[in-house]
Coordinates of C-alpha atoms in Angstrom, one line a residue:
Chain A
M825 CA -58.6 -51.1 -37.2
E826 CA -61.5 -53.2 -36.6
L827 CA -63.6 -54.3 -39.7
H828 CA -66.9 -52.5 -38.6
Q829 CA -64.9 -49.3 -38.6
L830 CA -64.0 -49.5 -42.4
T831 CA -65.4 -46.8 -44.6
I832 CA -67.2 -48.0 -47.7
A833 CA -64.4 -47.0 -50.0
Q834 CA -61.8 -48.8 -47.7
A835 CA -64.1 -51.9 -47.5
I836 CA -64.5 -52.0 -51.4
E837 CA -60.7 -52.0 -51.8
K838 CA -60.1 -54.7 -49.3
L839 CA -63.0 -56.8 -50.8
A840 CA -61.5 -56.4 -54.2
K841 CA -58.0 -57.4 -53.0
K842 CA -59.6 -60.5 -51.3
E843 CA -57.9 -59.3 -48.0
I844 CA -61.3 -59.7 -46.3
S845 CA -64.6 -61.4 -47.3
S846 CA -68.0 -60.0 -47.3
A847 CA -69.1 -62.7 -44.9
E848 CA -66.4 -61.5 -42.3
L849 CA -67.2 -57.7 -42.8
T850 CA -71.0 -58.5 -42.4
A851 CA -70.5 -60.6 -39.4
A852 CA -68.2 -57.9 -37.9
C853 CA -71.1 -55.3 -38.3
Q854 CA -73.6 -57.8 -36.8
Q855 CA -71.3 -58.4 -33.8
R856 CA -71.1 -54.8 -33.4
I857 CA -74.8 -54.5 -33.4
Q858 CA -75.1 -57.2 -30.7
Q859 CA -72.8 -55.4 -28.5
T860 CA -74.1 -51.9 -28.8
E861 CA -77.9 -52.3 -29.9
S862 CA -79.2 -52.8 -26.3
Q863 CA -77.7 -49.2 -25.5
L864 CA -78.5 -47.5 -28.8
G865 CA -81.8 -48.8 -30.2
S866 CA -81.0 -47.9 -33.8
Y867 CA -82.7 -50.8 -35.5
I868 CA -86.4 -51.6 -35.8
T869 CA -85.8 -54.9 -37.9
L870 CA -82.7 -56.8 -38.2
T871 CA -82.2 -59.1 -41.4
Q872 CA -79.4 -61.3 -40.0
E873 CA -79.7 -64.4 -41.7
A874 CA -80.5 -63.0 -45.1
A875 CA -77.5 -60.5 -44.8
L876 CA -75.1 -63.4 -44.0
A877 CA -76.5 -65.4 -46.9
Q878 CA -76.3 -62.6 -49.2
A879 CA -72.6 -61.9 -48.1
K880 CA -71.6 -65.5 -48.7
A881 CA -73.2 -65.6 -52.1
V882 CA -71.2 -62.5 -53.1
D883 CA -68.1 -64.1 -51.8
D884 CA -68.6 -67.3 -53.8
R885 CA -69.0 -65.2 -56.9
R886 CA -65.9 -63.4 -56.2
A887 CA -64.0 -66.5 -55.6
K888 CA -65.1 -67.7 -59.2
G889 CA -63.7 -64.6 -60.5
E890 CA -67.2 -63.2 -61.6
P891 CA -67.0 -59.4 -62.3
L892 CA -68.9 -57.7 -59.4
P893 CA -70.4 -54.1 -59.1
P894 CA -68.6 -51.7 -56.7
L895 CA -71.0 -52.2 -53.7
A896 CA -71.1 -55.9 -53.9
G897 CA -70.9 -57.4 -50.5
I898 CA -71.0 -54.0 -48.6
P899 CA -73.3 -54.1 -45.5
L900 CA -75.5 -51.2 -45.4
A901 CA -78.7 -50.4 -43.6
L902 CA -81.9 -48.5 -44.6
K903 CA -84.3 -45.9 -42.7
D904 CA -87.5 -47.8 -42.1
I905 CA -89.3 -45.5 -44.7
F906 CA -87.8 -47.4 -47.7
V907 CA -90.2 -50.1 -48.8
T908 CA -88.4 -53.4 -49.1
K909 CA -89.9 -56.5 -50.7
G910 CA -90.6 -59.1 -48.2
V911 CA -89.0 -57.2 -45.3
K912 CA -91.4 -55.4 -42.7
T913 CA -91.6 -51.7 -43.4
T914 CA -93.1 -49.8 -40.5
C915 CA -92.1 -46.1 -40.8
A916 CA -91.8 -46.4 -37.0
S917 CA -95.7 -46.4 -36.8
R918 CA -98.1 -48.7 -35.3
I919 CA -100.4 -48.2 -38.3
L920 CA -97.8 -50.0 -40.4
E921 CA -96.4 -52.4 -37.8
N922 CA -97.1 -55.5 -39.8
F923 CA -96.8 -54.1 -43.4
I924 CA -94.7 -56.3 -45.6
P925 CA -94.2 -54.6 -49.0
P926 CA -94.7 -56.6 -52.2
Y927 CA -92.0 -54.5 -54.0
D928 CA -88.8 -52.7 -53.7
G929 CA -88.4 -48.9 -54.2
T930 CA -86.2 -47.6 -56.8
A931 CA -83.2 -46.5 -54.6
V932 CA -83.4 -49.9 -52.9
R933 CA -83.4 -51.7 -56.2
K934 CA -80.4 -49.8 -57.5
L935 CA -78.5 -51.0 -54.2
I936 CA -79.9 -54.5 -55.0
E937 CA -78.6 -54.4 -58.5
Q938 CA -75.1 -53.6 -57.0
D939 CA -75.4 -56.9 -54.8
Y940 CA -75.3 -54.9 -51.4
V941 CA -76.0 -56.5 -48.2
L942 CA -78.9 -55.2 -46.2
L943 CA -78.3 -55.4 -42.4
G944 CA -81.8 -54.2 -41.3
K945 CA -84.3 -51.3 -41.0
L946 CA -83.6 -48.4 -38.8
N947 CA -85.3 -46.5 -36.3
M948 CA -86.7 -42.9 -37.2
D949 CA -89.6 -40.4 -36.0
E950 CA -93.1 -41.8 -36.9
F951 CA -93.6 -41.1 -40.6
A952 CA -90.5 -39.0 -40.3
M953 CA -92.2 -36.4 -38.3
G954 CA -89.8 -35.2 -35.7
S955 CA -86.3 -34.0 -35.0
S956 CA -85.1 -36.4 -32.2
T957 CA -86.4 -39.8 -33.1
E958 CA -88.5 -39.7 -30.0
T959 CA -91.8 -40.1 -31.8
S960 CA -91.1 -43.5 -32.9
Y961 CA -93.8 -46.0 -31.9
F962 CA -91.3 -48.6 -31.1
K963 CA -88.3 -47.2 -29.2
K964 CA -86.2 -44.1 -28.6
T965 CA -82.7 -44.1 -30.2
K966 CA -79.7 -42.8 -28.3
N967 CA -76.9 -40.6 -29.5
P968 CA -73.7 -42.8 -29.5
W969 CA -71.7 -39.9 -28.2
N970 CA -73.8 -39.6 -25.1
L971 CA -76.6 -42.0 -24.4
E972 CA -78.6 -39.3 -22.4
Y973 CA -78.9 -37.2 -25.6
I974 CA -81.0 -37.6 -28.7
P975 CA -79.4 -38.6 -32.0
G976 CA -81.5 -35.9 -34.0
G977 CA -84.3 -37.0 -36.4
S978 CA -86.0 -38.0 -38.3
S979 CA -83.2 -40.3 -39.6
G980 CA -82.0 -40.7 -36.1
G981 CA -81.5 -44.5 -36.3
S982 CA -79.4 -44.1 -39.6
A983 CA -77.3 -41.5 -38.0
S984 CA -76.6 -43.4 -34.8
A985 CA -75.9 -46.7 -36.6
V986 CA -73.5 -45.1 -39.0
A987 CA -71.6 -43.1 -36.1
A988 CA -71.4 -46.3 -34.0
G989 CA -70.4 -48.5 -36.7
Q990 CA -73.4 -50.7 -36.8
C991 CA -73.3 -50.5 -40.5
L992 CA -70.9 -49.1 -43.2
G993 CA -73.4 -46.6 -44.4
A994 CA -77.2 -45.9 -44.6
L995 CA -79.8 -44.2 -46.7
G996 CA -82.1 -41.6 -45.0
T997 CA -84.8 -39.1 -46.0
D998 CA -84.9 -35.4 -45.7
T999 CA -88.1 -33.3 -45.7
G1000 CA -86.9 -30.6 -43.5
G1001 CA -83.6 -31.5 -42.4
S1002 CA -84.0 -35.2 -41.5
I1003 CA -80.8 -36.3 -43.0
R1004 CA -78.5 -33.3 -42.2
Q1005 CA -79.7 -32.5 -38.8
P1006 CA -79.2 -36.2 -37.3
A1007 CA -75.8 -36.2 -39.5
A1008 CA -74.7 -33.1 -37.8
L1009 CA -75.8 -34.4 -34.1
C1010 CA -74.1 -37.8 -34.4
G1011 CA -70.8 -36.5 -36.3
I1012 CA -71.3 -38.0 -39.6
V1013 CA -71.9 -36.8 -43.3
G1014 CA -75.4 -36.6 -44.8
I1015 CA -76.5 -35.0 -48.0
K1016 CA -80.0 -34.2 -49.2
P1017 CA -79.6 -34.1 -53.1
T1018 CA -81.6 -31.5 -55.3
Y1019 CA -85.4 -32.2 -55.5
G1020 CA -85.7 -34.6 -58.2
R1021 CA -82.1 -36.0 -58.1
V1022 CA -83.1 -39.3 -56.4
S1023 CA -86.4 -41.2 -57.1
R1024 CA -88.9 -41.3 -54.3
Y1025 CA -90.7 -44.4 -55.7
G1026 CA -91.0 -46.7 -52.9
V1027 CA -90.4 -44.1 -50.1
V1028 CA -93.3 -43.7 -47.8
A1029 CA -94.5 -40.3 -48.5
F1030 CA -94.5 -37.3 -45.9
A1031 CA -94.6 -34.0 -47.8
S1032 CA -94.1 -34.9 -51.5
S1033 CA -93.0 -31.4 -52.8
L1034 CA -90.2 -31.5 -50.1
D1035 CA -89.2 -35.2 -49.6
Q1036 CA -85.8 -36.3 -51.0
V1037 CA -83.5 -39.4 -50.4
G1038 CA -79.9 -39.4 -49.6
P1039 CA -76.8 -41.2 -48.1
M1040 CA -75.6 -41.0 -44.6
T1041 CA -72.0 -42.1 -44.3
Q1042 CA -68.7 -41.8 -42.3
D1043 CA -67.1 -39.4 -44.9
V1044 CA -67.5 -37.4 -47.9
R1045 CA -66.2 -40.1 -50.3
D1046 CA -68.5 -42.7 -49.2
S1047 CA -71.4 -40.0 -49.7
A1048 CA -70.2 -39.6 -53.3
I1049 CA -70.2 -43.3 -53.9
L1050 CA -73.6 -44.0 -52.5
L1051 CA -75.0 -40.9 -54.4
N1052 CA -73.5 -42.2 -57.7
T1053 CA -75.4 -45.3 -57.1
I1054 CA -78.9 -44.0 -56.3
A1055 CA -79.2 -40.8 -58.3
G1056 CA -80.8 -40.7 -61.6
H1057 CA -84.1 -40.5 -63.6
D1058 CA -86.9 -42.9 -62.9
P1059 CA -90.2 -43.0 -65.0
L1060 CA -91.9 -44.3 -61.8
D1061 CA -91.5 -40.9 -59.9
S1062 CA -92.8 -38.1 -62.1
T1063 CA -90.8 -35.7 -60.0
S1064 CA -87.5 -37.3 -60.8
V1065 CA -85.5 -35.2 -63.2
N1066 CA -84.0 -36.4 -66.4
R1067 CA -80.5 -35.3 -66.2
P1068 CA -77.2 -37.2 -66.6
V1069 CA -75.7 -38.2 -63.3
P1070 CA -72.0 -37.1 -63.0
D1071 CA -69.4 -39.3 -61.3
Y1072 CA -69.5 -37.4 -57.9
T1073 CA -66.2 -39.0 -56.7
Q1074 CA -64.5 -36.8 -59.7
S1075 CA -65.4 -33.8 -57.7
L1076 CA -63.4 -34.9 -54.5
K1077 CA -60.5 -32.4 -55.0
T1078 CA -58.5 -30.7 -52.3
D1079 CA -57.7 -27.4 -54.2
V1080 CA -60.4 -24.7 -53.4
K1081 CA -58.3 -21.6 -54.6
G1082 CA -60.7 -19.1 -56.0
L1083 CA -64.0 -21.0 -54.8
K1084 CA -66.4 -18.4 -53.6
I1085 CA -68.2 -19.4 -50.1
G1086 CA -71.0 -17.3 -49.2
V1087 CA -72.0 -16.8 -45.5
P1088 CA -75.5 -15.7 -44.9
K1089 CA -75.7 -13.3 -42.2
E1090 CA -79.1 -14.3 -41.3
Y1091 CA -77.7 -17.7 -39.9
F1092 CA -75.6 -16.1 -37.3
I1093 CA -78.3 -15.0 -35.1
E1094 CA -79.3 -14.8 -31.5
G1095 CA -79.8 -18.3 -30.1
L1096 CA -76.9 -19.8 -32.1
D1097 CA -74.9 -21.7 -29.5
A1098 CA -71.4 -20.1 -28.9
E1099 CA -69.5 -23.4 -29.5
V1100 CA -71.4 -24.0 -32.8
K1101 CA -70.6 -20.3 -33.7
K1102 CA -67.0 -20.8 -32.9
S1103 CA -66.6 -24.0 -34.8
L1104 CA -68.2 -22.3 -38.1
E1105 CA -65.6 -19.4 -37.6
N1106 CA -62.9 -22.0 -37.4
A1107 CA -64.2 -23.6 -40.6
L1108 CA -64.3 -20.4 -42.3
E1109 CA -60.6 -19.7 -41.3
Q1110 CA -59.8 -23.1 -42.7
Y1111 CA -61.4 -22.3 -46.0
R1112 CA -59.6 -19.0 -46.2
S1113 CA -56.2 -20.5 -45.4
L1114 CA -56.9 -23.1 -48.2
G1115 CA -57.4 -20.1 -50.8
A1116 CA -61.2 -19.9 -50.7
E1117 CA -62.9 -16.5 -50.9
I1118 CA -65.4 -15.7 -48.0
I1119 CA -68.2 -13.5 -49.2
E1120 CA -71.1 -12.3 -46.9
V1121 CA -74.3 -12.7 -48.5
T1122 CA -78.0 -12.0 -47.4
L1123 CA -81.0 -14.2 -47.5
P1124 CA -83.7 -11.8 -46.2
H1125 CA -86.6 -14.1 -45.9
T1126 CA -84.9 -16.6 -43.7
Q1127 CA -86.9 -16.1 -40.7
Y1128 CA -90.1 -17.1 -42.6
A1129 CA -88.8 -20.4 -43.4
V1130 CA -90.2 -22.2 -40.2
P1131 CA -93.7 -20.9 -40.3
T1132 CA -93.9 -21.5 -44.1
Y1133 CA -92.6 -25.1 -43.8
Y1134 CA -95.0 -25.9 -40.8
I1135 CA -98.0 -25.0 -43.0
L1136 CA -96.9 -26.6 -46.2
A1137 CA -95.5 -29.9 -44.7
P1138 CA -98.4 -30.7 -42.6
A1139 CA -101.0 -29.8 -45.4
E1140 CA -99.2 -32.3 -47.7
A1141 CA -98.9 -35.0 -44.9
S1142 CA -102.6 -34.6 -44.0
S1143 CA -103.3 -35.6 -47.7
N1144 CA -100.7 -38.2 -48.0
L1145 CA -101.7 -39.9 -44.8
A1146 CA -105.4 -40.1 -45.7
R1147 CA -104.5 -43.4 -47.4
Y1148 CA -104.1 -45.1 -44.0
D1149 CA -107.7 -45.9 -43.5
G1150 CA -107.6 -49.8 -42.4
V1151 CA -109.0 -51.1 -45.7
R1152 CA -106.2 -52.4 -47.7
F1153 CA -103.1 -52.6 -45.6
G1154 CA -101.8 -51.6 -42.3
Y1155 CA -103.6 -51.5 -39.0
R1156 CA -107.4 -52.0 -38.7
S1157 CA -109.1 -51.5 -35.3
P1158 CA -111.0 -54.4 -34.0
N1159 CA -113.3 -52.0 -32.1
A1160 CA -115.4 -50.5 -35.0
K1161 CA -119.0 -51.4 -35.6
N1162 CA -119.3 -49.6 -39.1
L1163 CA -117.1 -48.2 -42.0
T1164 CA -116.9 -44.7 -40.6
E1165 CA -116.0 -46.1 -37.2
M1166 CA -113.3 -48.4 -38.8
Y1167 CA -111.6 -45.3 -40.4
Q1168 CA -111.7 -43.3 -37.2
K1169 CA -110.7 -45.9 -34.7
S1170 CA -108.0 -47.4 -37.0
R1171 CA -106.3 -44.0 -37.5
S1172 CA -106.8 -42.8 -33.9
E1173 CA -105.3 -46.1 -32.6
G1174 CA -102.7 -46.4 -35.3
F1175 CA -101.1 -42.9 -35.3
G1176 CA -99.0 -41.3 -32.6
P1177 CA -99.6 -37.8 -31.2
E1178 CA -97.0 -36.0 -33.4
V1179 CA -98.6 -37.5 -36.4
K1180 CA -102.0 -36.6 -35.4
R1181 CA -100.9 -33.1 -34.6
R1182 CA -99.5 -32.6 -38.2
I1183 CA -102.7 -34.2 -39.8
M1184 CA -104.8 -31.7 -37.6
L1185 CA -102.8 -28.7 -38.5
G1186 CA -102.7 -29.6 -42.2
T1187 CA -106.3 -30.5 -42.4
Y1188 CA -107.0 -27.0 -40.7
V1189 CA -104.8 -24.8 -43.1
L1190 CA -106.5 -26.7 -46.1
S1191 CA -110.0 -26.3 -44.9
A1192 CA -112.5 -24.1 -46.5
G1193 CA -112.0 -20.4 -45.6
Y1194 CA -108.4 -20.8 -44.5
Y1195 CA -106.8 -22.2 -47.6
D1196 CA -105.7 -18.7 -49.1
A1197 CA -104.6 -17.4 -45.8
Y1198 CA -102.5 -20.2 -44.8
Y1199 CA -101.5 -22.6 -47.7
L1200 CA -101.5 -20.2 -50.6
K1201 CA -99.7 -17.6 -48.6
A1202 CA -97.0 -20.0 -47.5
Q1203 CA -96.6 -21.2 -51.3
K1204 CA -96.0 -17.6 -52.0
V1205 CA -93.5 -17.1 -49.2
R1206 CA -91.7 -20.0 -50.6
T1207 CA -91.3 -18.3 -53.7
L1208 CA -89.5 -15.4 -52.0
I1209 CA -87.3 -18.0 -50.1
R1210 CA -86.3 -19.6 -53.4
R1211 CA -85.5 -16.2 -55.0
D1212 CA -83.2 -15.2 -51.9
F1213 CA -81.0 -18.4 -52.8
E1214 CA -81.2 -17.7 -56.7
A1215 CA -79.8 -14.2 -55.9
A1216 CA -77.1 -15.5 -53.6
F1217 CA -76.0 -18.0 -56.2
Q1218 CA -75.3 -15.2 -58.6
Q1219 CA -72.5 -14.3 -56.3
V1220 CA -71.2 -17.4 -54.8
D1221 CA -70.4 -21.1 -55.5
V1222 CA -71.6 -22.7 -52.3
L1223 CA -73.1 -21.2 -49.0
L1224 CA -71.7 -22.2 -45.7
T1225 CA -74.0 -22.2 -42.5
P1226 CA -74.4 -24.2 -39.2
T1227 CA -76.5 -27.3 -39.6
T1228 CA -78.1 -26.7 -36.4
P1229 CA -78.4 -23.8 -33.8
T1230 CA -77.1 -26.2 -31.0
P1231 CA -75.4 -29.7 -30.5
A1232 CA -77.8 -32.5 -29.5
F1233 CA -80.3 -31.9 -26.8
R1234 CA -81.2 -34.2 -24.0
I1235 CA -83.9 -37.1 -24.4
G1236 CA -87.2 -35.4 -23.3
E1237 CA -86.0 -31.9 -23.4
K1238 CA -88.2 -30.6 -26.2
S1239 CA -90.7 -33.4 -26.4
D1240 CA -93.5 -31.7 -24.6
D1241 CA -93.1 -28.6 -26.8
P1242 CA -93.9 -29.0 -30.3
L1243 CA -93.0 -25.4 -31.3
K1244 CA -89.7 -25.5 -29.7
M1245 CA -89.0 -28.8 -31.5
Y1246 CA -89.9 -27.3 -34.8
L1247 CA -87.5 -24.5 -34.2
S1248 CA -84.5 -26.9 -34.1
D1249 CA -85.0 -27.2 -37.9
I1250 CA -84.4 -23.6 -38.4
F1251 CA -81.2 -23.9 -40.5
T1252 CA -82.2 -26.9 -42.7
I1253 CA -85.8 -26.4 -44.0
N1254 CA -85.1 -23.5 -46.3
V1255 CA -83.2 -25.8 -48.4
N1256 CA -86.0 -28.1 -48.7
L1257 CA -88.4 -25.2 -49.5
A1258 CA -86.2 -24.1 -52.2
G1259 CA -85.4 -27.6 -53.4
L1260 CA -81.7 -27.3 -53.4
P1261 CA -79.0 -29.7 -52.4
G1262 CA -77.4 -29.4 -48.8
M1263 CA -74.9 -31.5 -47.0
S1264 CA -74.0 -31.6 -43.4
L1265 CA -70.4 -32.6 -42.3
P1266 CA -68.6 -32.7 -39.1
C1267 CA -66.7 -29.6 -38.1
G1268 CA -66.2 -29.8 -34.3
L1269 CA -67.1 -31.3 -30.8
S1270 CA -68.7 -29.2 -28.0
S1271 CA -66.9 -29.0 -24.6
Q1272 CA -69.3 -31.7 -23.6
G1273 CA -67.9 -34.1 -26.4
L1274 CA -71.0 -33.7 -28.6
P1275 CA -70.6 -33.4 -32.4
I1276 CA -71.1 -30.1 -34.3
G1277 CA -71.9 -30.0 -38.0
M1278 CA -71.8 -27.4 -40.8
Q1279 CA -74.0 -27.3 -43.9
L1280 CA -72.9 -26.7 -47.4
I1281 CA -75.7 -25.6 -49.8
A1282 CA -75.3 -25.3 -53.6
D1283 CA -77.4 -24.3 -56.4
Y1284 CA -79.8 -26.7 -58.3
F1285 CA -78.2 -30.0 -59.4
Q1286 CA -74.8 -28.7 -58.3
E1287 CA -73.9 -31.3 -55.8
E1288 CA -70.4 -31.5 -57.4
K1289 CA -69.5 -28.2 -55.9
I1290 CA -70.7 -29.4 -52.5
F1291 CA -68.6 -32.5 -52.7
H1292 CA -65.5 -30.4 -53.8
A1293 CA -65.9 -28.0 -50.9
A1294 CA -66.6 -30.7 -48.4
Y1295 CA -63.9 -32.9 -49.4
A1296 CA -61.3 -30.1 -49.2
Y1297 CA -62.3 -29.2 -45.7
E1298 CA -62.5 -32.8 -44.6
Q1299 CA -59.0 -33.6 -45.9
A1300 CA -57.5 -30.6 -44.1
T1301 CA -59.2 -31.5 -40.8
E1302 CA -59.6 -34.5 -38.5
W1303 CA -63.2 -34.2 -37.4
H1304 CA -64.4 -37.0 -39.8
R1305 CA -62.0 -39.4 -37.9
K1306 CA -63.6 -38.8 -34.5
R1307 CA -65.8 -41.5 -33.4
P1308 CA -67.7 -42.1 -30.1
S1309 CA -66.1 -44.1 -27.5
L1310 CA -68.9 -46.9 -27.1
Chain B
M1255 CA -108.2 -18.2 -31.6
I1256 CA -109.2 -21.7 -32.4
Q1257 CA -111.9 -23.2 -30.0
K1258 CA -112.4 -26.7 -28.8
D1259 CA -115.4 -27.0 -31.1
T1260 CA -113.3 -26.2 -34.2
V1261 CA -110.8 -28.6 -33.2
A1262 CA -113.6 -31.2 -32.9
T1263 CA -114.7 -30.3 -36.5
I1264 CA -111.1 -30.8 -37.9
A1265 CA -110.9 -34.0 -36.2
K1266 CA -113.9 -35.2 -37.9
L1267 CA -112.9 -34.0 -41.2
A1268 CA -109.4 -35.9 -40.7
R1269 CA -111.2 -39.0 -39.4
L1270 CA -109.6 -38.9 -36.0
E1271 CA -111.1 -39.2 -32.5
F1272 CA -110.0 -37.5 -29.4
T1273 CA -111.0 -37.3 -25.8
E1274 CA -112.0 -34.0 -24.3
P1275 CA -108.6 -33.2 -22.6
E1276 CA -106.9 -34.2 -25.9
L1277 CA -109.0 -31.8 -27.7
M1278 CA -108.1 -29.1 -25.2
T1279 CA -104.5 -29.8 -25.5
F1280 CA -104.7 -29.7 -29.4
A1281 CA -106.6 -26.3 -29.3
D1282 CA -103.9 -24.9 -27.0
Q1283 CA -100.9 -26.3 -29.1
M1284 CA -102.6 -25.4 -32.4
N1285 CA -103.2 -21.9 -31.2
Q1286 CA -99.7 -21.4 -30.2
I1287 CA -98.4 -22.9 -33.5
L1288 CA -100.9 -20.8 -35.6
G1289 CA -100.0 -17.7 -33.6
F1290 CA -96.3 -18.4 -34.7
M1291 CA -97.3 -18.5 -38.3
E1292 CA -99.0 -15.1 -38.2
Q1293 CA -95.5 -13.6 -38.7
L1294 CA -96.1 -14.3 -42.6
D1295 CA -99.1 -11.9 -42.5
G1296 CA -96.5 -9.1 -42.4
L1297 CA -95.2 -9.9 -45.8
D1298 CA -96.8 -8.3 -49.0
T1299 CA -97.2 -11.3 -51.3
S1300 CA -100.0 -9.8 -53.6
K1301 CA -97.7 -9.8 -56.5
I1302 CA -95.7 -13.0 -56.0
E1303 CA -96.5 -16.3 -57.7
A1304 CA -97.2 -19.4 -55.6
T1305 CA -94.4 -22.1 -55.6
S1306 CA -96.0 -25.7 -55.5
H1307 CA -92.9 -27.4 -56.5
A1308 CA -89.3 -26.3 -56.1
V1309 CA -88.1 -27.7 -59.3
D1310 CA -90.3 -27.0 -62.3
I1311 CA -91.0 -30.3 -64.0
P1312 CA -93.7 -30.6 -66.6
G1313 CA -95.9 -33.6 -66.1
P1314 CA -94.3 -36.4 -68.2
M1315 CA -96.4 -38.5 -70.6
R1316 CA -96.1 -42.2 -71.1
E1317 CA -97.6 -44.8 -73.4
D1318 CA -100.8 -46.2 -72.1
R1319 CA -99.8 -49.8 -71.9
V1320 CA -101.1 -52.8 -69.9
V1321 CA -98.4 -54.3 -67.7
E1322 CA -98.7 -57.0 -65.1
S1323 CA -98.3 -56.0 -61.5
N1324 CA -98.4 -59.6 -59.7
V1325 CA -98.9 -58.0 -56.3
I1326 CA -102.6 -58.9 -55.7
E1327 CA -101.8 -62.1 -53.8
S1328 CA -99.3 -60.5 -51.7
L1329 CA -101.5 -57.5 -50.9
L1330 CA -104.5 -59.6 -50.0
K1331 CA -102.7 -62.5 -48.0
E1332 CA -99.8 -60.6 -46.4
N1333 CA -101.4 -57.3 -45.9
A1334 CA -105.1 -56.8 -46.2
P1335 CA -106.9 -56.8 -42.7
D1336 CA -109.7 -58.7 -44.2
H1337 CA -110.5 -60.2 -47.8
E1338 CA -112.8 -62.4 -49.6
D1339 CA -111.8 -63.7 -53.1
N1340 CA -110.0 -60.9 -54.8
F1341 CA -111.8 -58.2 -52.7
F1342 CA -111.1 -56.2 -49.5
R1343 CA -113.7 -56.8 -46.9
V1344 CA -115.0 -54.0 -44.7
P1345 CA -117.5 -53.6 -42.0
K1346 CA -121.2 -52.7 -43.0
V1347 CA -121.3 -49.4 -44.7
L1348 CA -125.0 -48.7 -44.3

């Protein structure tokens, strides 16, 4: 096995035993990036020299016998939505093309405290608005399993890089499925923790009542290792919740006898791809044979999630994105004669079409006379969606659903039809609306060789149940070992 | 149905500029998307409370203390499009 193919857990062990050095591991990832990046386009910024210097510094300390934290010398990468001190943070937008943050966000700071190695910043949909990474101002990222297909979005660069071995793991963000959907389409593991579990301080805001940070990794154990590191209360994010963080690796057990798995019937609808359906049925059979109990449940308001989300998320986005005005940071148009023109031209030249569409939608649904009909209505439906889940978790430990209705689609296939694109989030956005934790993990390959993912959802702050159920399935199957032949 | 004029008004509120053809495209797309949202109208929500945040967290309080931020120089020199002394410079307001 080549070094860039190691999981985080394997690399931690080899580094501790001094079988490999962090410099070798980092160089192996960088070489892999060099070999594959022209085809994949996963990265916006590479921090090559700083990465090697950091790796060597960790190696020196290890050689001296200094005690090191678990992630010391592990090469990871970040979605370009995480602000990184001194490293350009663009959010894949022209408006932040030259933004150099003066501080690190909390999740990043926690990785720095562990002496991790930052390989670079990963491509994404502009301001995380999209499901295919096609709305990036800089480039289109390809799916490593088939270069004619999208990697999913908005954390498409993260998913592509992890699947292709361009980094050992990555962080993404998930507002409506932006970790889980690309994880499913690239055949990796991605978890969106409970809203409030991970601090959002230093993460460029999209829709503040929905945004959450999470790991994207090759397998379930790595996911638990990274979540252990980034989870926890942060006084700098008033929505972060003050609850103890369990050691998620303690939940990685293979015995699921008596575990109650709910299957919401509303997710097995018309439009669900036959191969995705078959993979989910196989997964249910697998769980049954492991001794879990499968129970059909109902989430009656499922069909209202997409319209609810596409009112609330753009409304919050239109407000959050008001800060990009060309005054203090980011792009300023050189073509303006007065202040109002400066606002208008900076924003019009700086934002791409999808971001503008969402700002327009959001401004409309919040405007006088429409607020009650759209925004307030959607907040009420959000209550109904949340109650559906609360009722289901009275009966079961976790819910199992497909992550996406189909495997990856072709580049360009949906980019001219916003509504069609929005519907590709149909199975993931309910989880954000309810604020629950959800994970996607690989459970099959289509006849065309594209990955299929399944989603495990648990009650608030019950990530341990997800890790338990996911690990048991993973260890009983081989899907997580499949890698694209790139 | 949203007309082109409404789209133009919204654009002005959002401080965005569009060409005529762009306004037409936006009007079409917004009508399609808003039409899709109409399915919510069928739900009776008269007795339902609104959810603004999924996890109910009371606004936390903290001591009002002065701390140093040390970011002014980096903000002005590395990021401000234009500045003078410790101020952001903008085009003429009036």
